[in-house]
PDB file of C-alpha atoms in Angstrom:
ATOM      1  CA  GLY A   1      42.736 -25.523 -33.569  1.00 75.00           C
ATOM      2  CA  GLN A   2      43.715 -26.841 -30.192  1.00 86.00           C
ATOM      3  CA  ASN A   3      40.799 -28.018 -27.654  1.00 91.00           C
ATOM      4  CA  ILE A   4      40.483 -29.542 -24.336  1.00 96.00           C
ATOM      5  CA  ASP A   5      37.164 -30.690 -23.308  1.00 96.00           C
ATOM      6  CA  GLN A   6      36.012 -31.531 -19.663  1.00 97.00           C
ATOM      7  CA  PRO A   7      32.572 -31.409 -17.917  1.00 97.00           C
ATOM      8  CA  THR A   8      31.832 -28.125 -16.428  1.00 96.00           C
ATOM      9  CA  GLU A   9      30.353 -29.487 -13.182  1.00 97.00           C
ATOM     10  CA  MET A  10      30.018 -32.633 -11.363  1.00 98.00           C
ATOM     11  CA  THR A  11      28.450 -33.616  -8.048  1.00 98.00           C
ATOM     12  CA  ALA A  12      29.278 -36.670  -6.115  1.00 98.00           C
ATOM     13  CA  THR A  13      28.650 -38.078  -2.504  1.00 97.00           C
ATOM     14  CA  GLU A  14      31.107 -38.086   0.290  1.00 97.00           C
ATOM     15  CA  GLY A  15      32.838 -41.454   0.593  1.00 97.00           C
ATOM     16  CA  ALA A  16      32.088 -42.267  -3.050  1.00 98.00           C
ATOM     17  CA  ILE A  17      34.083 -42.385  -6.219  1.00 98.00           C
ATOM     18  CA  VAL A  18      34.147 -39.998  -8.970  1.00 98.00           C
ATOM     19  CA  GLN A  19      35.743 -40.066 -12.380  1.00 98.00           C
ATOM     20  CA  ILE A  20      36.539 -36.720 -14.234  1.00 98.00           C
ATOM     21  CA  ASN A  21      37.149 -37.020 -18.048  1.00 98.00           C
ATOM     22  CA  CYS A  22      39.319 -35.074 -20.193  1.00 98.00           C
ATOM     23  CA  THR A  23      39.533 -35.151 -23.935  1.00 98.00           C
ATOM     24  CA  TYR A  24      41.848 -33.423 -26.016  1.00 97.00           C
ATOM     25  CA  GLN A  25      42.942 -32.286 -29.570  1.00 95.00           C
ATOM     26  CA  THR A  26      46.248 -30.685 -29.735  1.00 93.00           C
ATOM     27  CA  SER A  27      49.252 -30.051 -32.012  1.00 90.00           C
ATOM     28  CA  GLY A  28      51.392 -32.659 -30.631  1.00 92.00           C
ATOM     29  CA  PHE A  29      51.514 -34.249 -27.056  1.00 94.00           C
ATOM     30  CA  ASN A  30      54.202 -34.072 -24.500  1.00 93.00           C
ATOM     31  CA  GLY A  31      52.404 -34.876 -21.517  1.00 95.00           C
ATOM     32  CA  LEU A  32      49.145 -34.071 -19.611  1.00 97.00           C
ATOM     33  CA  PHE A  33      48.634 -32.525 -16.198  1.00 97.00           C
ATOM     34  CA  TRP A  34      45.900 -32.467 -13.539  1.00 98.00           C
ATOM     35  CA  TYR A  35      45.589 -29.583 -11.353  1.00 98.00           C
ATOM     36  CA  GLN A  36      43.315 -28.890  -8.362  1.00 97.00           C
ATOM     37  CA  GLN A  37      42.076 -25.458  -7.498  1.00 96.00           C
ATOM     38  CA  HIS A  38      40.105 -24.434  -4.412  1.00 95.00           C
ATOM     39  CA  ALA A  39      37.706 -21.554  -4.747  1.00 91.00           C
ATOM     40  CA  GLY A  40      39.879 -18.273  -4.474  1.00 85.00           C
ATOM     41  CA  GLU A  41      43.237 -20.351  -4.167  1.00 89.00           C
ATOM     42  CA  ALA A  42      46.100 -21.211  -6.432  1.00 91.00           C
ATOM     43  CA  PRO A  43      45.899 -24.243  -8.754  1.00 94.00           C
ATOM     44  CA  THR A  44      48.010 -27.085  -7.331  1.00 95.00           C
ATOM     45  CA  PHE A  45      49.616 -30.020  -9.101  1.00 95.00           C
ATOM     46  CA  LEU A  46      48.047 -33.283  -8.848  1.00 97.00           C
ATOM     47  CA  SER A  47      49.361 -35.567 -11.494  1.00 96.00           C
ATOM     48  CA  TYR A  48      51.486 -35.824 -14.837  1.00 96.00           C
ATOM     49  CA  ASN A  49      50.978 -38.519 -17.413  1.00 97.00           C
ATOM     50  CA  VAL A  50      52.991 -38.928 -20.405  1.00 96.00           C
ATOM     51  CA  LEU A  51      52.876 -42.590 -21.140  1.00 96.00           C
ATOM     52  CA  ASP A  52      49.604 -44.678 -21.634  1.00 97.00           C
ATOM     53  CA  GLY A  53      48.093 -46.171 -18.350  1.00 97.00           C
ATOM     54  CA  LEU A  54      47.151 -45.406 -14.856  1.00 97.00           C
ATOM     55  CA  GLU A  55      49.279 -43.574 -12.178  1.00 94.00           C
ATOM     56  CA  GLU A  56      48.031 -44.137  -8.669  1.00 94.00           C
ATOM     57  CA  LYS A  57      48.780 -41.715  -5.797  1.00 91.00           C
ATOM     58  CA  GLY A  58      46.937 -42.264  -2.734  1.00 95.00           C
ATOM     59  CA  ARG A  59      43.205 -41.478  -3.123  1.00 97.00           C
ATOM     60  CA  PHE A  60      43.789 -39.877  -6.541  1.00 97.00           C
ATOM     61  CA  SER A  61      44.655 -41.836  -9.786  1.00 97.00           C
ATOM     62  CA  SER A  62      45.015 -40.557 -13.383  1.00 98.00           C
ATOM     63  CA  PHE A  63      44.815 -42.438 -16.554  1.00 98.00           C
ATOM     64  CA  LEU A  64      46.055 -41.557 -20.096  1.00 98.00           C
ATOM     65  CA  SER A  65      45.205 -42.991 -23.466  1.00 98.00           C
ATOM     66  CA  ARG A  66      47.209 -41.188 -26.265  1.00 97.00           C
ATOM     67  CA  SER A  67      45.598 -43.039 -29.049  1.00 96.00           C
ATOM     68  CA  LYS A  68      42.247 -41.953 -27.825  1.00 96.00           C
ATOM     69  CA  GLY A  69      43.306 -38.295 -26.876  1.00 97.00           C
ATOM     70  CA  TYR A  70      41.617 -39.139 -23.331  1.00 97.00           C
ATOM     71  CA  SER A  71      42.580 -38.838 -19.742  1.00 98.00           C
ATOM     72  CA  TYR A  72      40.545 -39.263 -16.550  1.00 98.00           C
ATOM     73  CA  LEU A  73      41.153 -38.251 -12.923  1.00 98.00           C
ATOM     74  CA  LEU A  74      39.763 -40.872 -10.425  1.00 98.00           C
ATOM     75  CA  LEU A  75      39.069 -39.747  -6.891  1.00 98.00           C
ATOM     76  CA  LYS A  76      38.348 -42.430  -4.329  1.00 97.00           C
ATOM     77  CA  GLU A  77      36.768 -42.277  -0.900  1.00 98.00           C
ATOM     78  CA  LEU A  78      35.761 -38.670  -1.473  1.00 98.00           C
ATOM     79  CA  GLN A  79      36.114 -36.035   1.405  1.00 97.00           C
ATOM     80  CA  MET A  80      34.398 -32.893   1.643  1.00 97.00           C
ATOM     81  CA  LYS A  81      37.727 -30.940   1.181  1.00 97.00           C
ATOM     82  CA  ASP A  82      37.884 -32.459  -2.298  1.00 98.00           C
ATOM     83  CA  SER A  83      35.229 -29.905  -3.437  1.00 98.00           C
ATOM     84  CA  ALA A  84      37.305 -27.996  -5.844  1.00 97.00           C
ATOM     85  CA  SER A  85      37.731 -27.273  -9.582  1.00 97.00           C
ATOM     86  CA  TYR A  86      39.930 -29.736 -11.502  1.00 98.00           C
ATOM     87  CA  LEU A  87      41.917 -28.517 -14.472  1.00 97.00           C
ATOM     88  CA  CYS A  88      43.238 -30.648 -17.230  1.00 97.00           C
ATOM     89  CA  ALA A  89      46.098 -29.349 -19.215  1.00 96.00           C
ATOM     90  CA  VAL A  90      48.063 -30.657 -22.289  1.00 96.00           C
ATOM     91  CA  VAL A  91      51.764 -30.040 -23.117  1.00 93.00           C
ATOM     92  CA  ASP A  92      51.688 -29.473 -27.026  1.00 91.00           C
ATOM     93  CA  SER A  93      54.578 -29.885 -29.377  1.00 90.00           C
ATOM     94  CA  ASN A  94      55.893 -26.353 -28.467  1.00 86.00           C
ATOM     95  CA  TYR A  95      55.814 -27.383 -24.846  1.00 86.00           C
ATOM     96  CA  GLN A  96      53.095 -24.960 -24.150  1.00 87.00           C
ATOM     97  CA  LEU A  97      50.340 -25.783 -21.602  1.00 91.00           C
ATOM     98  CA  ILE A  98      46.972 -25.973 -23.213  1.00 93.00           C
ATOM     99  CA  TRP A  99      44.215 -25.698 -20.654  1.00 95.00           C
ATOM    100  CA  GLY A 100      40.717 -27.001 -20.230  1.00 96.00           C
ATOM    101  CA  ALA A 101      38.062 -24.865 -18.664  1.00 95.00           C
ATOM    102  CA  GLY A 102      38.075 -26.939 -15.509  1.00 96.00           C
ATOM    103  CA  THR A 103      35.475 -29.133 -13.799  1.00 97.00           C
ATOM    104  CA  LYS A 104      33.843 -27.916 -10.826  1.00 97.00           C
ATOM    105  CA  LEU A 105      33.436 -30.941  -8.240  1.00 98.00           C
ATOM    106  CA  ILE A 106      30.783 -30.636  -5.615  1.00 98.00           C
ATOM    107  CA  ILE A 107      30.783 -33.158  -2.766  1.00 97.00           C
ATOM    108  CA  LYS A 108      27.485 -33.538  -0.875  1.00 96.00           C
ATOM    109  CA  PRO A 109      27.341 -35.217   2.737  1.00 94.00           C
TER     110      PRO A 109
ATOM    111  CA  GLU B   1      58.383 -16.902   2.170  1.00 56.00           C
ATOM    112  CA  THR B   2      58.004 -19.919   0.031  1.00 69.00           C
ATOM    113  CA  GLY B   3      56.438 -20.737  -3.224  1.00 93.00           C
ATOM    114  CA  VAL B   4      55.029 -17.991  -5.505  1.00 96.00           C
ATOM    115  CA  THR B   5      53.434 -14.936  -3.924  1.00 96.00           C
ATOM    116  CA  GLN B   6      51.209 -12.325  -5.302  1.00 97.00           C
ATOM    117  CA  THR B   7      50.084  -8.881  -4.276  1.00 97.00           C
ATOM    118  CA  PRO B   8      47.688  -7.529  -3.899  1.00 97.00           C
ATOM    119  CA  ARG B   9      45.064 -10.245  -3.402  1.00 95.00           C
ATOM    120  CA  HIS B  10      42.225  -8.022  -4.280  1.00 96.00           C
ATOM    121  CA  LEU B  11      42.017  -4.790  -6.407  1.00 96.00           C
ATOM    122  CA  VAL B  12      39.250  -2.607  -7.452  1.00 95.00           C
ATOM    123  CA  MET B  13      40.102  -0.120  -9.942  1.00 92.00           C
ATOM    124  CA  GLY B  14      38.474   2.577 -12.243  1.00 89.00           C
ATOM    125  CA  MET B  15      38.774   2.534 -15.845  1.00 88.00           C
ATOM    126  CA  THR B  16      41.164   5.566 -15.719  1.00 87.00           C
ATOM    127  CA  ASN B  17      43.426   4.257 -13.009  1.00 88.00           C
ATOM    128  CA  LYS B  18      46.970   2.815 -13.101  1.00 93.00           C
ATOM    129  CA  LYS B  19      47.990   0.004 -11.085  1.00 95.00           C
ATOM    130  CA  SER B  20      50.444  -2.757 -10.726  1.00 97.00           C
ATOM    131  CA  LEU B  21      50.232  -6.348  -9.907  1.00 98.00           C
ATOM    132  CA  LYS B  22      53.451  -8.029  -8.297  1.00 98.00           C
ATOM    133  CA  CYS B  23      54.565 -11.590  -8.370  1.00 98.00           C
ATOM    134  CA  GLU B  24      57.546 -12.905  -6.539  1.00 97.00           C
ATOM    135  CA  GLN B  25      58.887 -16.609  -6.837  1.00 96.00           C
ATOM    136  CA  HIS B  26      61.202 -18.083  -4.343  1.00 93.00           C
ATOM    137  CA  LEU B  27      61.849 -21.422  -6.156  1.00 94.00           C
ATOM    138  CA  GLY B  28      64.921 -20.568  -8.085  1.00 93.00           C
ATOM    139  CA  HIS B  29      62.889 -21.043 -11.538  1.00 94.00           C
ATOM    140  CA  ASN B  30      63.832 -19.643 -14.853  1.00 93.00           C
ATOM    141  CA  ALA B  31      60.426 -19.123 -16.338  1.00 94.00           C
ATOM    142  CA  MET B  32      57.474 -17.000 -15.329  1.00 95.00           C
ATOM    143  CA  TYR B  33      53.987 -16.561 -16.660  1.00 95.00           C
ATOM    144  CA  TRP B  34      50.966 -14.173 -16.307  1.00 96.00           C
ATOM    145  CA  TYR B  35      47.485 -15.907 -16.892  1.00 96.00           C
ATOM    146  CA  LYS B  36      44.015 -14.551 -16.792  1.00 96.00           C
ATOM    147  CA  GLN B  37      41.171 -16.721 -15.352  1.00 95.00           C
ATOM    148  CA  SER B  38      37.663 -16.034 -16.031  1.00 93.00           C
ATOM    149  CA  ALA B  39      34.722 -17.897 -14.907  1.00 88.00           C
ATOM    150  CA  LYS B  40      34.137 -21.164 -16.833  1.00 85.00           C
ATOM    151  CA  LYS B  41      36.894 -20.391 -19.312  1.00 91.00           C
ATOM    152  CA  PRO B  42      40.335 -22.046 -19.789  1.00 92.00           C
ATOM    153  CA  LEU B  43      43.347 -20.170 -18.185  1.00 93.00           C
ATOM    154  CA  GLU B  44      44.497 -17.670 -20.879  1.00 93.00           C
ATOM    155  CA  LEU B  45      48.150 -17.300 -21.136  1.00 93.00           C
ATOM    156  CA  MET B  46      49.045 -13.626 -21.289  1.00 95.00           C
ATOM    157  CA  PHE B  47      52.666 -13.383 -21.147  1.00 95.00           C
ATOM    158  CA  VAL B  48      55.754 -15.711 -20.644  1.00 93.00           C
ATOM    159  CA  TYR B  49      59.335 -14.680 -19.507  1.00 93.00           C
ATOM    160  CA  SER B  50      62.275 -17.045 -19.652  1.00 90.00           C
ATOM    161  CA  LEU B  51      65.405 -15.697 -17.841  1.00 85.00           C
ATOM    162  CA  GLU B  52      63.937 -12.336 -17.835  1.00 82.00           C
ATOM    163  CA  GLU B  53      63.346 -12.285 -21.578  1.00 84.00           C
ATOM    164  CA  ARG B  54      59.693 -12.100 -22.885  1.00 85.00           C
ATOM    165  CA  VAL B  55      59.231 -15.038 -25.111  1.00 82.00           C
ATOM    166  CA  GLU B  56      55.312 -15.152 -25.449  1.00 77.00           C
ATOM    167  CA  ASN B  57      52.861 -12.404 -26.030  1.00 77.00           C
ATOM    168  CA  ASN B  58      49.451 -13.895 -27.038  1.00 75.00           C
ATOM    169  CA  SER B  59      47.956 -10.809 -28.445  1.00 87.00           C
ATOM    170  CA  VAL B  60      47.207  -9.041 -25.111  1.00 93.00           C
ATOM    171  CA  PRO B  61      45.878  -5.593 -25.446  1.00 93.00           C
ATOM    172  CA  SER B  62      48.524  -2.849 -24.583  1.00 93.00           C
ATOM    173  CA  ARG B  63      46.649  -1.678 -21.541  1.00 95.00           C
ATOM    174  CA  PHE B  64      48.498  -4.843 -20.036  1.00 96.00           C
ATOM    175  CA  SER B  65      52.116  -4.188 -19.751  1.00 95.00           C
ATOM    176  CA  PRO B  66      54.446  -6.695 -18.216  1.00 95.00           C
ATOM    177  CA  GLU B  67      57.776  -6.132 -16.644  1.00 95.00           C
ATOM    178  CA  CYS B  68      60.372  -8.827 -15.536  1.00 94.00           C
ATOM    179  CA  PRO B  69      63.292  -7.072 -13.655  1.00 93.00           C
ATOM    180  CA  ASN B  70      64.965 -10.294 -12.583  1.00 92.00           C
ATOM    181  CA  SER B  71      64.231 -13.982 -12.614  1.00 90.00           C
ATOM    182  CA  SER B  72      62.450 -13.759  -9.175  1.00 94.00           C
ATOM    183  CA  HIS B  73      60.046 -10.926  -9.818  1.00 96.00           C
ATOM    184  CA  LEU B  74      57.235 -10.298 -12.438  1.00 97.00           C
ATOM    185  CA  PHE B  75      54.941  -7.197 -12.583  1.00 97.00           C
ATOM    186  CA  LEU B  76      51.748  -6.531 -14.701  1.00 97.00           C
ATOM    187  CA  HIS B  77      51.190  -2.982 -15.075  1.00 97.00           C
ATOM    188  CA  LEU B  78      47.552  -1.949 -15.808  1.00 96.00           C
ATOM    189  CA  HIS B  79      46.179   1.264 -17.243  1.00 94.00           C
ATOM    190  CA  THR B  80      42.779   2.393 -18.748  1.00 93.00           C
ATOM    191  CA  LEU B  81      41.429  -1.183 -18.301  1.00 94.00           C
ATOM    192  CA  GLN B  82      37.845  -2.171 -19.387  1.00 94.00           C
ATOM    193  CA  PRO B  83      35.132  -3.858 -17.061  1.00 94.00           C
ATOM    194  CA  GLU B  84      35.577  -6.963 -19.229  1.00 94.00           C
ATOM    195  CA  ASP B  85      39.098  -7.210 -17.718  1.00 96.00           C
ATOM    196  CA  SER B  86      37.774  -8.082 -14.347  1.00 96.00           C
ATOM    197  CA  ALA B  87      39.018 -11.436 -13.668  1.00 96.00           C
ATOM    198  CA  LEU B  88      41.463 -13.520 -11.550  1.00 96.00           C
ATOM    199  CA  TYR B  89      45.098 -12.831 -12.594  1.00 97.00           C
ATOM    200  CA  LEU B  90      47.474 -15.861 -11.812  1.00 97.00           C
ATOM    201  CA  CYS B  91      51.243 -15.617 -11.831  1.00 97.00           C
ATOM    202  CA  ALA B  92      53.064 -19.039 -12.121  1.00 96.00           C
ATOM    203  CA  SER B  93      56.710 -20.063 -12.455  1.00 96.00           C
ATOM    204  CA  SER B  94      58.474 -23.323 -13.718  1.00 94.00           C
ATOM    205  CA  GLN B  95      61.872 -24.526 -13.864  1.00 92.00           C
ATOM    206  CA  ASP B  96      62.258 -24.223 -17.400  1.00 88.00           C
ATOM    207  CA  LEU B  97      60.247 -23.290 -20.469  1.00 84.00           C
ATOM    208  CA  ASP B  98      61.118 -25.963 -23.088  1.00 79.00           C
ATOM    209  CA  SER B  99      60.417 -29.268 -21.405  1.00 79.00           C
ATOM    210  CA  SER B 100      57.687 -31.834 -21.498  1.00 76.00           C
ATOM    211  CA  TYR B 101      57.568 -32.127 -17.523  1.00 84.00           C
ATOM    212  CA  ASN B 102      56.907 -28.566 -17.041  1.00 83.00           C
ATOM    213  CA  GLU B 103      55.132 -28.289 -13.875  1.00 91.00           C
ATOM    214  CA  GLN B 104      53.945 -24.776 -13.204  1.00 94.00           C
ATOM    215  CA  PHE B 105      53.648 -23.487  -9.629  1.00 95.00           C
ATOM    216  CA  PHE B 106      50.991 -20.877  -9.156  1.00 96.00           C
ATOM    217  CA  GLY B 107      50.384 -17.993  -6.884  1.00 95.00           C
ATOM    218  CA  PRO B 108      47.144 -17.328  -5.129  1.00 94.00           C
ATOM    219  CA  GLY B 109      46.165 -14.729  -7.784  1.00 95.00           C
ATOM    220  CA  THR B 110      44.963 -11.139  -7.712  1.00 97.00           C
ATOM    221  CA  ARG B 111      41.119 -10.661  -7.944  1.00 96.00           C
ATOM    222  CA  LEU B 112      40.763  -7.669 -10.048  1.00 96.00           C
ATOM    223  CA  THR B 113      37.403  -5.798 -10.560  1.00 96.00           C
ATOM    224  CA  VAL B 114      37.192  -2.837 -13.060  1.00 95.00           C
ATOM    225  CA  LEU B 115      34.378  -0.507 -12.439  1.00 92.00           C
TER     226      LEU B 115
END
């Protein structure tokens, strides 16, 4: 079967750095998305990786290793507004999005 | 309006009621999706439409009935639901269906409670 694993919840301090991991086992791979979802709101696109390596976008970076079936989202200089759930999703061989259950990130002052 | 909109935002219904959820996208996309989101579970894909044709139905109970009258509108008709159907129902759209870069744009969701 297809499976996406991410931690259920993480806590970090304002101004710090946090890394949210995602491992996957899917039938094929055509890319990996990270989305952010604030409570009661729509998921919004953060990043897309299809090749190995690090993609940097401001305070957020996303890394992919296809050989290890592994990705992480790195958030720097954490702000209170970064408190949200972070969803990892893989595009499989049928171009379907396979979703993880999300990681709830709690930022403390 | 821009993006993807959904109405109503909140819905409470009894098990014998009939209601409909509405989704509208203003992005000119060709594909639309219904998802169910329950606490601490992955997004569950319910239905997929491409150019108004249903292409995916992931074994969803018949008490959920989708309708896609045109490429901008998507409905989810609900009848005789069960309490376990209480969840956040999200609508999404994407430019196309069969591409690796298939960014989906989501609406804010309808929070459904079945009593």
